[in-house]
Coordinates of C-alpha atoms in Angstrom, one line a residue:
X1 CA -111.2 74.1 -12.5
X2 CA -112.0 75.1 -16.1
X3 CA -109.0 77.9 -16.0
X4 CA -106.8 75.0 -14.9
X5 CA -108.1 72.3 -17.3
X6 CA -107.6 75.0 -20.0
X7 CA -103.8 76.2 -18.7
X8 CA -103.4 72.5 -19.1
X9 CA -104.4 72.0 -22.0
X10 CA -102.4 75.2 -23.6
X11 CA -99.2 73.1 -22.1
X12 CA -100.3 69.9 -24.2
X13 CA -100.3 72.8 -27.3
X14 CA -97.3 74.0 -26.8
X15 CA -95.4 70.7 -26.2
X16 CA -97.5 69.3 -29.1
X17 CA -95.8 72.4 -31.9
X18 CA -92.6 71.2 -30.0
X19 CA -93.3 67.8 -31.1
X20 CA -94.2 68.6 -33.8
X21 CA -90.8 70.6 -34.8
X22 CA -88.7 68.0 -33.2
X23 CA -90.7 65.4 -35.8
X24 CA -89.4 67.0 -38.8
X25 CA -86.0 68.1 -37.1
X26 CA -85.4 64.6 -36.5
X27 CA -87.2 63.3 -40.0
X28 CA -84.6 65.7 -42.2
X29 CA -81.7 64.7 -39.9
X30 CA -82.3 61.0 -40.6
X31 CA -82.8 61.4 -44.0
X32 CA -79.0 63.3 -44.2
X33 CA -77.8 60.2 -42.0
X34 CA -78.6 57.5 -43.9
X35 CA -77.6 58.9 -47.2
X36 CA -74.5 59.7 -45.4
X37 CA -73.9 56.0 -44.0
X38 CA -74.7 54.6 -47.7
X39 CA -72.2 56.6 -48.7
X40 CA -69.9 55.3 -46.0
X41 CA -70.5 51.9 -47.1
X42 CA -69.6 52.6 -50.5
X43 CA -66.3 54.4 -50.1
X44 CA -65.2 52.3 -46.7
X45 CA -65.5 48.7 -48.4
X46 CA -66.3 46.3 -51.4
X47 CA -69.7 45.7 -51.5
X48 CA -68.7 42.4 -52.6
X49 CA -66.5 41.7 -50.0
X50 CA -69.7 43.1 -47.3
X51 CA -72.2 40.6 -49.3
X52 CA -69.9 37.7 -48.2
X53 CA -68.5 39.0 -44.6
X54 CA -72.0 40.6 -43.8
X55 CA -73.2 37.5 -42.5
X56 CA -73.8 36.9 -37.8
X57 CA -70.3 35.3 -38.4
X58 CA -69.0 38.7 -39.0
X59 CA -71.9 41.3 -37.2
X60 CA -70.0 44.7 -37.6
X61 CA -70.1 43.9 -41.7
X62 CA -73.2 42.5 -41.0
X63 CA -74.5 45.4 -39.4
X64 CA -72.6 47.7 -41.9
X65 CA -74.5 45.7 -45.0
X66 CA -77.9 46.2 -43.7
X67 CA -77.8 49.4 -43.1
X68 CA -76.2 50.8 -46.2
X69 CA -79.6 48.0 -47.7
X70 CA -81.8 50.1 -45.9
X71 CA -81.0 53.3 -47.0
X72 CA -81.0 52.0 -50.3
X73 CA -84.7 50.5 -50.0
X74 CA -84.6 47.3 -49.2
X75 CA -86.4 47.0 -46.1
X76 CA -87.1 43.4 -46.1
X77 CA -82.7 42.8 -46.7
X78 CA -82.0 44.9 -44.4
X79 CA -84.8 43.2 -41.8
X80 CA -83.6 39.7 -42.3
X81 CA -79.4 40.4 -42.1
X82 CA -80.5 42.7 -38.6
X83 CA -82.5 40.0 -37.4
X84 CA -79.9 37.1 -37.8
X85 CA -77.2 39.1 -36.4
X86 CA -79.4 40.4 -33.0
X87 CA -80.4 36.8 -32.3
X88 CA -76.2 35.9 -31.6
X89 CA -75.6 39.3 -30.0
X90 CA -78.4 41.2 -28.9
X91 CA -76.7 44.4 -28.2
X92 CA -75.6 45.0 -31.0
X93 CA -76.8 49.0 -31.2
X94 CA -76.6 49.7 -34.8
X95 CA -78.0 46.3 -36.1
X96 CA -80.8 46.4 -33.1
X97 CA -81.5 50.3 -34.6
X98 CA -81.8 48.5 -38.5
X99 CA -83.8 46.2 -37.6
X100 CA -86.7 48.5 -35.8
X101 CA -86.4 51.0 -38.7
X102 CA -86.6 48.2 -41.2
X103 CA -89.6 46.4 -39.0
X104 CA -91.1 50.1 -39.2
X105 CA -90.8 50.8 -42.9
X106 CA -92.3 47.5 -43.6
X107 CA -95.6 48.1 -41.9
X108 CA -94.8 46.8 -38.5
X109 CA -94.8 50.5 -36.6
X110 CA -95.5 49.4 -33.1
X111 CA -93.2 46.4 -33.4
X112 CA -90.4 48.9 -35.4
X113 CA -91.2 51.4 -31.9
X114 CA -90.7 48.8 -29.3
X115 CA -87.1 47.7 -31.6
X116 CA -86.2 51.1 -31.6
X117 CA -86.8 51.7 -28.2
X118 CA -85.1 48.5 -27.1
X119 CA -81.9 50.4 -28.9
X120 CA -82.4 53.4 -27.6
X121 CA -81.7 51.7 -24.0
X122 CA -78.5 50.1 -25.7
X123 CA -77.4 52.9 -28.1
X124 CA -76.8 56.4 -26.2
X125 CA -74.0 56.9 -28.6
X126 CA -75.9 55.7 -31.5
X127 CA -77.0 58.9 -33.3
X128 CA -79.8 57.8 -35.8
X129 CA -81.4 56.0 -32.4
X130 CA -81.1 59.2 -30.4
X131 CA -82.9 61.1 -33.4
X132 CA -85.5 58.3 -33.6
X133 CA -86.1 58.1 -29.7
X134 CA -86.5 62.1 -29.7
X135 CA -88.9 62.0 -32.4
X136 CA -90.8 59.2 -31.0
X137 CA -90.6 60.9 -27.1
X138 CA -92.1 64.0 -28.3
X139 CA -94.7 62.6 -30.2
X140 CA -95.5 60.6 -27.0
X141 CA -95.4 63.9 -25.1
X142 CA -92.4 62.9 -22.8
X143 CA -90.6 65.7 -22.1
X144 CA -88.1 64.0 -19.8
X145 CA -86.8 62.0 -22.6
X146 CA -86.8 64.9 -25.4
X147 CA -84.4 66.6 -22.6
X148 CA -82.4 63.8 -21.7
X149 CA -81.9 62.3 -25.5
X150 CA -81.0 65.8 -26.7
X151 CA -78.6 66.3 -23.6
X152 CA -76.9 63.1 -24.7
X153 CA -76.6 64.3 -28.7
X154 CA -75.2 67.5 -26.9
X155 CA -72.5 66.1 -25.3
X156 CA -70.9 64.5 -28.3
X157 CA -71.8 67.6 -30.3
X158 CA -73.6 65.9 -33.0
X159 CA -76.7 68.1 -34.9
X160 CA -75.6 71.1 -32.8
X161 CA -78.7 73.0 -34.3
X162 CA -81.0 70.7 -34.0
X163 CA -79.9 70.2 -29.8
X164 CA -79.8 74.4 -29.8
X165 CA -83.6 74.5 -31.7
X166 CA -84.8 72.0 -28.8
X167 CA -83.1 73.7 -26.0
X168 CA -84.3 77.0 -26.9
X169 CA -88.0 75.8 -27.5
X170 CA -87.7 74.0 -24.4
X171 CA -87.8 77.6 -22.8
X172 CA -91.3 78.2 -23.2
X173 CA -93.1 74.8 -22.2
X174 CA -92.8 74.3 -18.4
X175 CA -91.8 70.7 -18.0
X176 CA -88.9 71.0 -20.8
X177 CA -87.6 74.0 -19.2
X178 CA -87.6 71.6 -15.7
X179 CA -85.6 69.0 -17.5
X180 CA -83.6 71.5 -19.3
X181 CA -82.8 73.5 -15.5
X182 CA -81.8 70.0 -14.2
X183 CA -79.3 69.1 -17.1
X184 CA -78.1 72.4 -16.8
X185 CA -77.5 71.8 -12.9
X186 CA -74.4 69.0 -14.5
X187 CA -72.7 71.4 -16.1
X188 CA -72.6 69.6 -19.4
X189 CA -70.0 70.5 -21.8
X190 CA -73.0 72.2 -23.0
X191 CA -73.2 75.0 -21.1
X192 CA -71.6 77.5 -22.4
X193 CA -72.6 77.5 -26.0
X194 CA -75.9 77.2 -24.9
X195 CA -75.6 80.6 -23.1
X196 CA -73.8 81.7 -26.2
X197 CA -77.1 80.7 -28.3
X198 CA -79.1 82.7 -25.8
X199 CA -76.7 86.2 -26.2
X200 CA -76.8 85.1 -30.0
X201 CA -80.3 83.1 -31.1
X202 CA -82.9 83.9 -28.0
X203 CA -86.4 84.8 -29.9
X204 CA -88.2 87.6 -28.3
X205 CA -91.0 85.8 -27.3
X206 CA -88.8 83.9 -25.1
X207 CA -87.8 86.5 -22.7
X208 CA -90.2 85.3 -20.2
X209 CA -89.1 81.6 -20.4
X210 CA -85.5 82.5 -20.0
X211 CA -86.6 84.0 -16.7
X212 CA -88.2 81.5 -15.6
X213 CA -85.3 79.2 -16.5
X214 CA -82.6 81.1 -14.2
X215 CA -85.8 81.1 -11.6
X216 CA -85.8 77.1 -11.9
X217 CA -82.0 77.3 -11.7
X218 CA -81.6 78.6 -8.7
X219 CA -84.3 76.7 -7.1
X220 CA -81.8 73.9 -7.8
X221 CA -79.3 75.6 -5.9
X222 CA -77.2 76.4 -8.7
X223 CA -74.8 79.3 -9.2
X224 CA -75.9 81.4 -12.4
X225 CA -71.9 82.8 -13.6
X226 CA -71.7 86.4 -14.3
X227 CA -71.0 85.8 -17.8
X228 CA -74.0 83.3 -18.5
X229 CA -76.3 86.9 -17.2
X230 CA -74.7 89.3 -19.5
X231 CA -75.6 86.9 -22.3
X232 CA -78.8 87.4 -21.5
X233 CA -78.8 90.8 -20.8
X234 CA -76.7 91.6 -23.9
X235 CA -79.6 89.7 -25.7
X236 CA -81.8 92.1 -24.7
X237 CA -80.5 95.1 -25.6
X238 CA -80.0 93.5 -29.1
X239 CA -83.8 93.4 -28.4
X240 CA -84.0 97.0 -27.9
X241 CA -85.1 96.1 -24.0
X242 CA -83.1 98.5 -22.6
X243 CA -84.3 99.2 -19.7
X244 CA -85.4 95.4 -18.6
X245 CA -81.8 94.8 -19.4
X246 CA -80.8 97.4 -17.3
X247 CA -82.4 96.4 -14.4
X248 CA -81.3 93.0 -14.4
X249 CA -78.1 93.8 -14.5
X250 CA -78.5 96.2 -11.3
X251 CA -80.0 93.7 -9.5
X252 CA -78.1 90.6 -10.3
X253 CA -74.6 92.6 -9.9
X254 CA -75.8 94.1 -6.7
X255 CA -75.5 97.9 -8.0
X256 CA -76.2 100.2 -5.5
X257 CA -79.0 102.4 -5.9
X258 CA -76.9 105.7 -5.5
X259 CA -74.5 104.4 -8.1
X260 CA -77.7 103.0 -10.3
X261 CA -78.6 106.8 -10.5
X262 CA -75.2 108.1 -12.1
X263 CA -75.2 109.5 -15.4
X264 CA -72.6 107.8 -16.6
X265 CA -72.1 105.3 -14.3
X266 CA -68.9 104.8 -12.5
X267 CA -68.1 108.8 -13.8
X268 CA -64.8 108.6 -11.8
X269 CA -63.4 105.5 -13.3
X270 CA -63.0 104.2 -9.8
X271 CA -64.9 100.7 -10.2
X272 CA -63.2 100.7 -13.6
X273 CA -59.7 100.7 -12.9
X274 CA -59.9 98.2 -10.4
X275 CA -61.9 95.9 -12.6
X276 CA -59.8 92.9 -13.5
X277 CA -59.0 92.5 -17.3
X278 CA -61.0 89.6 -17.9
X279 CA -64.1 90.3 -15.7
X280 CA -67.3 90.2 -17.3
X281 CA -68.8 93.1 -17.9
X282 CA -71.8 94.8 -18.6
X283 CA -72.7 97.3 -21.4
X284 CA -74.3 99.7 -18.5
X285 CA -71.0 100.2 -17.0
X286 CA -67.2 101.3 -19.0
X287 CA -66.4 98.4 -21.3
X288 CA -62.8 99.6 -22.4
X289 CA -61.6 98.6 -25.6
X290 CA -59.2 95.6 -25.4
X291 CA -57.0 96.1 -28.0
X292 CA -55.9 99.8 -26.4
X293 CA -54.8 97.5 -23.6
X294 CA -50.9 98.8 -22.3
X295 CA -51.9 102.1 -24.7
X296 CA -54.8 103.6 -22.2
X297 CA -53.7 103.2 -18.4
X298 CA -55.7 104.1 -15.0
X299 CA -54.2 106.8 -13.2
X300 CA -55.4 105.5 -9.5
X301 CA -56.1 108.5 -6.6
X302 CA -57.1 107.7 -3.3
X303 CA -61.2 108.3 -4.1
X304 CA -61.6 107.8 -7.8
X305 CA -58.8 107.6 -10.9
X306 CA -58.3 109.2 -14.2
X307 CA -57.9 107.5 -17.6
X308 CA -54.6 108.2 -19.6
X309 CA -55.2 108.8 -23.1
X310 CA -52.2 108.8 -25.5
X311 CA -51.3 110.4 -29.0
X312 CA -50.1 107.9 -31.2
X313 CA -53.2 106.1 -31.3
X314 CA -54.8 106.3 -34.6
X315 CA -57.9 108.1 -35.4
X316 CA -61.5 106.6 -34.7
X317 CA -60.2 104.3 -32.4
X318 CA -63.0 103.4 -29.6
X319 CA -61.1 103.7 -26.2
X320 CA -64.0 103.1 -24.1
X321 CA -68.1 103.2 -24.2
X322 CA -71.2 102.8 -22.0
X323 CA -75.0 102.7 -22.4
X324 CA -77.1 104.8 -21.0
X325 CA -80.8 105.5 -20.4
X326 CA -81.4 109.2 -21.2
X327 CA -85.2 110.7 -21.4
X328 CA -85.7 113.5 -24.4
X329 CA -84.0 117.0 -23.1
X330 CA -80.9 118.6 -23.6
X331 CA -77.9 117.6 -22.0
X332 CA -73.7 118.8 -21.4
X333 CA -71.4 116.4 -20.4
X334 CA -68.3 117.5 -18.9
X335 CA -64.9 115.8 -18.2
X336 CA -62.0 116.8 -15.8
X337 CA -58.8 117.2 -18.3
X338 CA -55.5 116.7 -16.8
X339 CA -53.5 118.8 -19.7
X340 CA -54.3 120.5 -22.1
X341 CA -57.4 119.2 -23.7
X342 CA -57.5 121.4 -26.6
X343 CA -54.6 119.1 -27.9
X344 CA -56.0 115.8 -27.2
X345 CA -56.5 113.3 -29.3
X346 CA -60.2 112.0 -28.9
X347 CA -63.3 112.9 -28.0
X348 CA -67.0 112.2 -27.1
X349 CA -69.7 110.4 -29.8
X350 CA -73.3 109.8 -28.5
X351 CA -75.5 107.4 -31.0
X352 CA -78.8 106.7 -30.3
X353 CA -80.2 103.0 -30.3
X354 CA -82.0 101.4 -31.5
X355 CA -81.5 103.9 -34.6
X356 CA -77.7 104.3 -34.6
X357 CA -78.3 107.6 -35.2
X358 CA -74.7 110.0 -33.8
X359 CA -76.3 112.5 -32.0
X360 CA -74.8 116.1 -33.0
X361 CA -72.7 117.5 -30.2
X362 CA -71.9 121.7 -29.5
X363 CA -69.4 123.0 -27.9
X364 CA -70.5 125.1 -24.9
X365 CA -69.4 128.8 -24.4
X366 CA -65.8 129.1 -23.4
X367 CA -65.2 125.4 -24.7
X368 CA -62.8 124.6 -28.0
X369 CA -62.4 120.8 -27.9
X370 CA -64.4 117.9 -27.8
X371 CA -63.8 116.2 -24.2
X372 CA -63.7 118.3 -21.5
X373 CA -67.4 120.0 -22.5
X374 CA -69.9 119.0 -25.2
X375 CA -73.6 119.7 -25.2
X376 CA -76.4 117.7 -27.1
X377 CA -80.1 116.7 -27.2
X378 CA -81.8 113.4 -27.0
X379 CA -84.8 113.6 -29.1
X380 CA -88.3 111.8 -28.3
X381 CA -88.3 109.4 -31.6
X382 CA -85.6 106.4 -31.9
X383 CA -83.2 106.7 -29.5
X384 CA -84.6 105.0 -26.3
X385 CA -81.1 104.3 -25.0
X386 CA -77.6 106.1 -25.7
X387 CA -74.2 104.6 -26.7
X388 CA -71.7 107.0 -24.7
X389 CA -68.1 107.0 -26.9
X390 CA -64.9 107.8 -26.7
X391 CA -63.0 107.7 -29.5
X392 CA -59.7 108.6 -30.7
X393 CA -59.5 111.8 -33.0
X394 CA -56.2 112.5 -35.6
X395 CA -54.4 115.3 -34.6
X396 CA -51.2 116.8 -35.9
X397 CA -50.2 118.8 -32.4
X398 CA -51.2 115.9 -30.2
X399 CA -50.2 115.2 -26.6
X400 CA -51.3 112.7 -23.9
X401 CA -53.7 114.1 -21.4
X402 CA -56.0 112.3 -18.7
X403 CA -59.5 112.5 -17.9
X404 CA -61.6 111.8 -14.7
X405 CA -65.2 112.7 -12.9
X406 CA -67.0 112.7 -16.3
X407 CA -70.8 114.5 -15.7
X408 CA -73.8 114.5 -17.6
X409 CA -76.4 116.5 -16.3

């Protein structure tokens, strides 16, 4: 009982630094909407012409007047043109939102909060009110309405990083992440830049979360994209989690385990070149360079295929890459060469992450270029993962040559 009173009470902590970000998210975005709507009411029409057509006869002036009133401080205006212009049309959003702010900056909090949430109701495409009913929701420690208000704000793509700061947060306190799985389940328009945040934005210490998110996810049925994975999975290798990243990937792509074990993967290009050109893909298997595309061709065979590389391409170009997992020890990598790979134009780079560090390469006895044999080390310090190259070398005596069954052993 006490571990569960105190795992509760951790979860009231969490949600209450939420609440307490989302208070002064919401306090700042206010504060750049109403100088922006006084500004609106300057440039958009005479103020003398508002002061006579700002009356209940006319409530979208009306409205207009006390707004641009209460941003310039006068509460008690702005109170009594809101009030006469809700009592002929009483859902009227924007003068309904006026009028609880107004009631609140006047003293009247819990009468301003019952206003406010009256237009909250009324107002889903009100912005200010969305802010205001956030604010208030997580303050109230109501996560169901800090997720749905900040879905709605989402959807018309207003305060992008102020929806993005909630979502993300969201992640580590279990009944946001609920609320955030289930919005998710809609596929809101959403979606995919929030994946985009995760691949771009996702904090370390939200690793775990983000698990338990695609957990919750598929609880609800829902189909997790490839794409929306390898954000996440790309994420952590920016985190220098290789081999978490790794994994996921293997088991969320349904490697084999025989195939998980090459060194480098797919060493015979034959997942590779039938790979569509617009298939998501992973950093663990051949990501080939796009803009080589029509240049560098797949040579097919009836097991496996070779990759054509030409001679006109220029120097340092990256034709195609792959990261690897290598302990510390000494490794040679060797490539079957369909010509004469003493005149091809590229070769192998190894870097070392998270250092970036190009790993020295040796030719091995009997070898004189750079592809078909190379040696190097991995040392213990810095390089926890490998970035496997090839890249384009100049060459005066160039000629097109193909390559297949690369080893690293």
């Amino acid at each position: 009982m006490a571990e569960s009173a105190g795992a509760s009470r951790s979860g009231v902590h969490r949600l209450g630094r939420t609440a307490i970000a989302v208070t002064l998210g919401a306090w700042f975005c206010w504060q750049i909407g109403a100088a922006g709507f006084a500004g609106l009411a300057v440039r958009s029409a005479d103020p003398r012409l508002l002061a006579v057509t700002g009356t209940p006869s006319h409530p979208e002036a009306g409205s207009i007047l006390a707004q641009s009133l209460l941003a310039a401080g006068d509460a008690a205006g702005a109170a009594r043109i809101a009030q006469s212009i809700v009592q002929i049309d009483p859902t009227n959003d924007r003068a309904l939102r006026v009028l609880g702010l107004a009631t609140e900056k006047l003293g009247h909090r819990d009468a301003g909060a019952r206003i406010m949430r009256e237009a909250a109701n009324l107002g889903w495409r009100d912005t200010p009110t969305q802010l205001w009913i956030l604010q208030d929701a997580a303050l109230r420690d109501d996560a169901v309405t800090v997720i749905r208000r900040a879905d709605a704000l989402a959807r018309r793509g207003r305060f992008p990083d102020y929806t993005r700061a909630i979502f993300l947060a969201s992640l580590n306190e279990p009944r946001l992440r609920a609320g955030l799985a289930e919005s998710l389940a809609k596929h809101p328009v959403w979606r995919t830049s929030f994946f985009s945040d995760v691949h771009q934005r996702l904090p370390a210490n939200s690793t775990t979360g983000m698990e338990a998110l695609f957990r919750e996810m598929r609880v609800h049925r829902q189909g997790i994209a490839p794409n929306e994975w390898l954000n996440y999975i790309d994420r952590l290798v920016d985190l220098g989690d290789f081999r978490r990243a790794r994994t996921l990937w293997a088991i969320n792509f349904s490697i084999p385990t025989a195939r998980f074990g090459e060194t480098p993967y797919d060493g015979t290009f034959a997942l590779a070149s039938k790979r569509p050109s617009d298939a998501a893909t992973s950093q663990f298997e051949w990501v080939l360079n796009p803009d080589t595309a029509g240049a560098v061709v797949f040579n097919p065979g009836p097991r496996d295929a070779s990759l054509t590389i030409p001679a006109e391409l220029a120097g340092g170009t990256t034709i195609a890459s792959q990261l690897m997992i290598l302990p510390p020890r000494s490794y040679t990598l060797t490539a079957r060469v369909d010509g004469d790979p003493a005149s091809a134009a590229a070769g192998w780079n190894i870097t070392c992450l998270p250092s970036g560090r190009e790993l020295p390469r040796r030719l091995t006895r009997g070898a004189d270029d750079e592809l078909s044999t190379v040696a190097f080390d991995v040392p213990k310090d810095s390089c926890a993962a490998q970035r496997l190259t090839l890249i384009t070398r100049d060459r005066s005596d160039a000629q097109i040559v193909s390559i297949g069954d690369v080893r690293i052993r």
